[in-house]
Every structure is written in C-alpha cells, then in structure tokens.
C-alpha cells in the first residue's frame, strides 16, 4: 500500500473519530486540555453529516465530497461518502474496511504501523486518554469554551512525513471543522454538522 493510500485511510479514520466530541455545554468555564479529555471520555456515540473539501496542488479547484459519519463506543467508526460517489470506510476493532462499488479491501491495523498509530491516537481521543494521544501527537489547545482550537502535531517521523498538522476547531462541545495539512502541502477541510444528521 502506498504512503498516499495509508495517509488517506488514516485521515478518514480521524474524521469518523470527530463524532466522539460531545455536543452541548458539557465543558466547564475553566477550559483546558484536561477538561476536554474528561468530556470526551463521557461520549458513547454520535452521528453527523459532513462536507469535505480537498485542496490538491495538481488541481485548480478543490475536490468536494459529502456524506455521513457515525461513532459507536468503544471503537466503531464509520465514514459513508454519498457524493460524488458512494464509498464506505469502517473501523471496527483492529480491522479497517474500505468499500467502493463492488470492491472491498480490509486492513489488519497491526500490519500497518503508521495507520495503527494513527487509529490508536483516535481511540485515545474517543476515550479522552491524553496519555495515548501524547504518545503519537504533541497537543496544543487554544481559545475558550465558546471558540476553541485543538492542534495535533505528529511526534513520529513516519507520521510527520504524511501529516504536518491536524487542526480541530469547535464551539463548546461541538466540532465545527477539521483541517489536515499534509507534509506535501495538500490539505483537506471537513465541515461537520450534527444538526443535519439523519
């Protein structure tokens, strides 16, 4: 599997993980990384819709896709792209399954250390496990309860060769956007709307 495909699978898993961020005013006034992690640990599942734009150096316009996201604790993540063409990416335990049309591919995560490390960091986010996240990323939180931004900077050189930075922005307990900046300068931005979920 090429590094580009590994990065794409890892990025898809991250988007699904964003559903773990709870809605509502669960965050306290003394907002810090510890409080965010504590809030995340309480989440049992979520559903949302997304619109993703990928900005690639080889294209003049961004590539846009949209669909649904689903998270079920403790470790089932789904990203179902509906437009422009159907695609399904499901993480269940240690297996990542990608379906496009009649094609189906499965990855055993332990066979792909970069993807596995990425997914384990996602599970750390879902569990509110700051220690697990800090094994893979440097974490930096800015802002306030009303408008916050969490930056994840890969610690591992192999991850950093794929992803330079992940930026998650939200308000209160809701994620509003996720930006992934790849090491090659390409980037993707996903807008997440829980209100529009089916």
GROMACS .gro file of C-alpha atoms in nm:
model
  198
    1UNK     CA    1   0.000   0.000   0.000
    2UNK     CA    2   0.139   0.340  -0.098
    3UNK     CA    3   0.206   0.614   0.161
    4UNK     CA    4  -0.069   0.825  -0.003
    5UNK     CA    5  -0.328   0.549   0.047
    6UNK     CA    6  -0.212   0.491   0.406
    7UNK     CA    7  -0.247   0.862   0.478
    8UNK     CA    8  -0.592   0.868   0.316
    9UNK     CA    9  -0.713   0.574   0.527
   10UNK     CA   10  -0.572   0.728   0.842
   11UNK     CA   11  -0.730   1.066   0.763
   12UNK     CA   12  -1.068   0.900   0.701
   13UNK     CA   13  -1.049   0.725   1.035
   14UNK     CA   14  -0.978   1.059   1.203
   15UNK     CA   15  -1.286   1.220   1.053
   16UNK     CA   16  -1.504   0.945   1.189
   17UNK     CA   17  -1.345   0.990   1.529
   18UNK     CA   18  -1.454   1.350   1.543
   19UNK     CA   19  -1.801   1.225   1.616
   20UNK     CA   20  -1.671   1.137   1.959
   21UNK     CA   21  -1.665   1.502   2.055
   22UNK     CA   22  -1.984   1.556   2.256
   23UNK     CA   23  -2.245   1.820   2.192
   24UNK     CA   24  -2.393   2.064   2.436
   25UNK     CA   25  -2.243   2.268   2.715
   26UNK     CA   26  -2.057   1.986   2.889
   27UNK     CA   27  -1.733   2.182   2.910
   28UNK     CA   28  -1.670   2.383   3.225
   29UNK     CA   29  -1.574   2.751   3.244
   30UNK     CA   30  -1.214   2.657   3.334
   31UNK     CA   31  -1.150   2.520   2.988
   32UNK     CA   32  -0.825   2.334   2.935
   33UNK     CA   33  -0.695   2.017   2.771
   34UNK     CA   34  -0.772   1.809   3.081
   35UNK     CA   35  -1.134   1.925   3.079
   36UNK     CA   36  -1.168   1.849   2.708
   37UNK     CA   37  -1.027   1.498   2.760
   38UNK     CA   38  -1.261   1.437   3.055
   39UNK     CA   39  -1.557   1.542   2.842
   40UNK     CA   40  -1.450   1.316   2.556
   41UNK     CA   41  -1.430   1.017   2.791
   42UNK     CA   42  -1.803   1.050   2.859
   43UNK     CA   43  -1.913   1.013   2.496
   44UNK     CA   44  -2.083   0.687   2.397
   45UNK     CA   45  -2.158   0.766   2.032
   46UNK     CA   46  -2.273   1.022   1.777
   47UNK     CA   47  -2.397   1.075   1.423
   48UNK     CA   48  -2.331   1.370   1.189
   49UNK     CA   49  -2.318   1.482   0.827
   50UNK     CA   50  -2.004   1.620   0.663
   51UNK     CA   51  -1.882   1.818   0.364
   52UNK     CA   52  -1.513   1.771   0.287
   53UNK     CA   53  -1.300   1.980   0.050
   54UNK     CA   54  -0.958   1.856  -0.057
   55UNK     CA   55  -0.713   2.112  -0.190
   56UNK     CA   56  -0.455   1.937  -0.407
   57UNK     CA   57  -0.161   2.107  -0.577
   58UNK     CA   58  -0.230   1.923  -0.904
   59UNK     CA   59  -0.589   2.058  -0.931
   60UNK     CA   60  -0.724   2.409  -0.989
   61UNK     CA   61  -1.037   2.356  -0.777
   62UNK     CA   62  -1.095   2.162  -0.455
   63UNK     CA   63  -1.246   1.814  -0.472
   64UNK     CA   64  -1.568   1.807  -0.268
   65UNK     CA   65  -1.742   1.511  -0.109
   66UNK     CA   66  -2.022   1.472   0.144
   67UNK     CA   67  -2.190   1.205   0.350
   68UNK     CA   68  -2.247   1.071   0.700
   69UNK     CA   69  -2.028   0.994   0.999
   70UNK     CA   70  -2.105   0.751   1.282
   71UNK     CA   71  -1.924   0.665   1.603
   72UNK     CA   72  -2.027   0.390   1.846
   73UNK     CA   73  -1.815   0.349   2.161
   74UNK     CA   74  -1.574   0.200   2.225
   75UNK     CA   75  -1.425   0.156   1.877
   76UNK     CA   76  -1.661   0.152   1.580
   77UNK     CA   77  -1.610   0.440   1.338
   78UNK     CA   78  -1.785   0.483   1.002
   79UNK     CA   79  -1.749   0.734   0.721
   80UNK     CA   80  -2.007   0.688   0.448
   81UNK     CA   81  -1.946   0.914   0.150
   82UNK     CA   82  -2.264   0.966  -0.054
   83UNK     CA   83  -2.148   1.226  -0.310
   84UNK     CA   84  -1.988   1.243  -0.563
   85UNK     CA   85  -1.977   0.861  -0.549
   86UNK     CA   86  -2.054   0.615  -0.271
   87UNK     CA   87  -1.772   0.489  -0.053
   88UNK     CA   88  -1.769   0.334   0.292
   89UNK     CA   89  -1.482   0.324   0.541
   90UNK     CA   90  -1.545   0.131   0.863
   91UNK     CA   91  -1.311   0.080   1.156
   92UNK     CA   92  -1.426  -0.199   1.386
   93UNK     CA   93  -1.175  -0.314   1.645
   94UNK     CA   94  -0.846  -0.374   1.469
   95UNK     CA   95  -0.991  -0.406   1.116
   96UNK     CA   96  -1.030  -0.119   0.867
   97UNK     CA   97  -1.268  -0.199   0.579
   98UNK     CA   98  -1.300   0.017   0.266
   99UNK     CA   99  -1.580  -0.044   0.013
  100UNK     CA  100  -1.612   0.129  -0.325
  101UNK     CA  101  -1.869  -0.012  -0.563
  102UNK     CA  102  -1.811  -0.386  -0.573
  103UNK     CA  103  -1.456  -0.358  -0.441
  104UNK     CA  104  -1.385  -0.432  -0.077
  105UNK     CA  105  -1.047  -0.407   0.096
  106UNK     CA  106  -0.962  -0.493   0.455
  107UNK     CA  107  -0.655  -0.394   0.654
  108UNK     CA  108  -0.545  -0.555   0.977
  109UNK     CA  109  -0.410  -0.249   1.156
  110UNK     CA  110  -0.124  -0.429   1.328
  111UNK     CA  111   0.022  -0.494   0.980
  112UNK     CA  112   0.038  -0.117   0.908
  113UNK     CA  113   0.220   0.058   1.195
  114UNK     CA  114   0.162   0.415   1.070
  115UNK     CA  115  -0.211   0.362   1.026
  116UNK     CA  116  -0.229   0.170   1.353
  117UNK     CA  117  -0.058   0.451   1.543
  118UNK     CA  118  -0.295   0.699   1.385
  119UNK     CA  119  -0.602   0.492   1.475
  120UNK     CA  120  -0.479   0.435   1.830
  121UNK     CA  121  -0.449   0.811   1.868
  122UNK     CA  122  -0.809   0.838   1.751
  123UNK     CA  123  -0.915   0.581   2.005
  124UNK     CA  124  -0.725   0.782   2.263
  125UNK     CA  125  -0.931   1.087   2.165
  126UNK     CA  126  -1.255   0.891   2.186
  127UNK     CA  127  -1.158   0.762   2.529
  128UNK     CA  128  -1.033   1.100   2.647
  129UNK     CA  129  -0.695   0.933   2.701
  130UNK     CA  130  -0.447   1.218   2.697
  131UNK     CA  131  -0.150   0.986   2.756
  132UNK     CA  132  -0.236   0.777   2.449
  133UNK     CA  133  -0.266   1.092   2.238
  134UNK     CA  134   0.062   1.234   2.363
  135UNK     CA  135   0.243   0.914   2.262
  136UNK     CA  136   0.157   0.999   1.900
  137UNK     CA  137   0.098   1.377   1.895
  138UNK     CA  138   0.206   1.697   2.055
  139UNK     CA  139  -0.119   1.861   2.168
  140UNK     CA  140  -0.191   2.232   2.184
  141UNK     CA  141  -0.527   2.383   2.280
  142UNK     CA  142  -0.617   2.748   2.218
  143UNK     CA  143  -0.924   2.961   2.277
  144UNK     CA  144  -1.215   2.943   2.514
  145UNK     CA  145  -1.522   2.731   2.569
  146UNK     CA  146  -1.710   2.936   2.311
  147UNK     CA  147  -1.442   2.904   2.044
  148UNK     CA  148  -1.155   2.659   2.074
  149UNK     CA  149  -0.891   2.502   1.851
  150UNK     CA  150  -0.701   2.181   1.919
  151UNK     CA  151  -0.379   2.121   1.725
  152UNK     CA  152  -0.230   1.773   1.688
  153UNK     CA  153   0.132   1.763   1.572
  154UNK     CA  154   0.273   1.416   1.492
  155UNK     CA  155   0.565   1.305   1.710
  156UNK     CA  156   0.660   1.006   1.493
  157UNK     CA  157   0.878   1.089   1.189
  158UNK     CA  158   0.686   0.842   0.968
  159UNK     CA  159   0.356   1.010   1.058
  160UNK     CA  160   0.511   1.355   1.015
  161UNK     CA  161   0.620   1.252   0.664
  162UNK     CA  162   0.249   1.219   0.581
  163UNK     CA  163   0.073   1.475   0.803
  164UNK     CA  164   0.221   1.804   0.923
  165UNK     CA  165  -0.069   1.916   1.139
  166UNK     CA  166  -0.430   1.844   1.227
  167UNK     CA  167  -0.642   2.139   1.338
  168UNK     CA  168  -0.979   2.075   1.503
  169UNK     CA  169  -1.197   2.380   1.571
  170UNK     CA  170  -1.517   2.388   1.770
  171UNK     CA  171  -1.752   2.569   1.999
  172UNK     CA  172  -1.848   2.434   2.340
  173UNK     CA  173  -1.859   2.056   2.294
  174UNK     CA  174  -1.916   2.057   1.919
  175UNK     CA  175  -1.658   2.017   1.645
  176UNK     CA  176  -1.723   2.262   1.360
  177UNK     CA  177  -1.428   2.188   1.132
  178UNK     CA  178  -1.122   1.971   1.086
  179UNK     CA  179  -0.826   2.068   0.874
  180UNK     CA  180  -0.548   1.825   0.786
  181UNK     CA  181  -0.232   1.973   0.641
  182UNK     CA  182  -0.025   1.709   0.464
  183UNK     CA  183   0.353   1.722   0.454
  184UNK     CA  184   0.342   1.781   0.077
  185UNK     CA  185   0.128   2.096   0.123
  186UNK     CA  186  -0.204   1.945   0.016
  187UNK     CA  187  -0.482   1.988   0.269
  188UNK     CA  188  -0.837   1.886   0.343
  189UNK     CA  189  -1.106   2.071   0.535
  190UNK     CA  190  -1.413   1.896   0.669
  191UNK     CA  191  -1.718   2.081   0.799
  192UNK     CA  192  -1.926   1.871   1.040
  193UNK     CA  193  -2.293   1.935   1.119
  194UNK     CA  194  -2.457   1.723   1.385
  195UNK     CA  195  -2.785   1.913   1.345
  196UNK     CA  196  -2.818   1.782   0.990
  197UNK     CA  197  -2.764   1.418   1.087
  198UNK     CA  198  -3.035   1.168   0.989
   0.00000   0.00000   0.00000
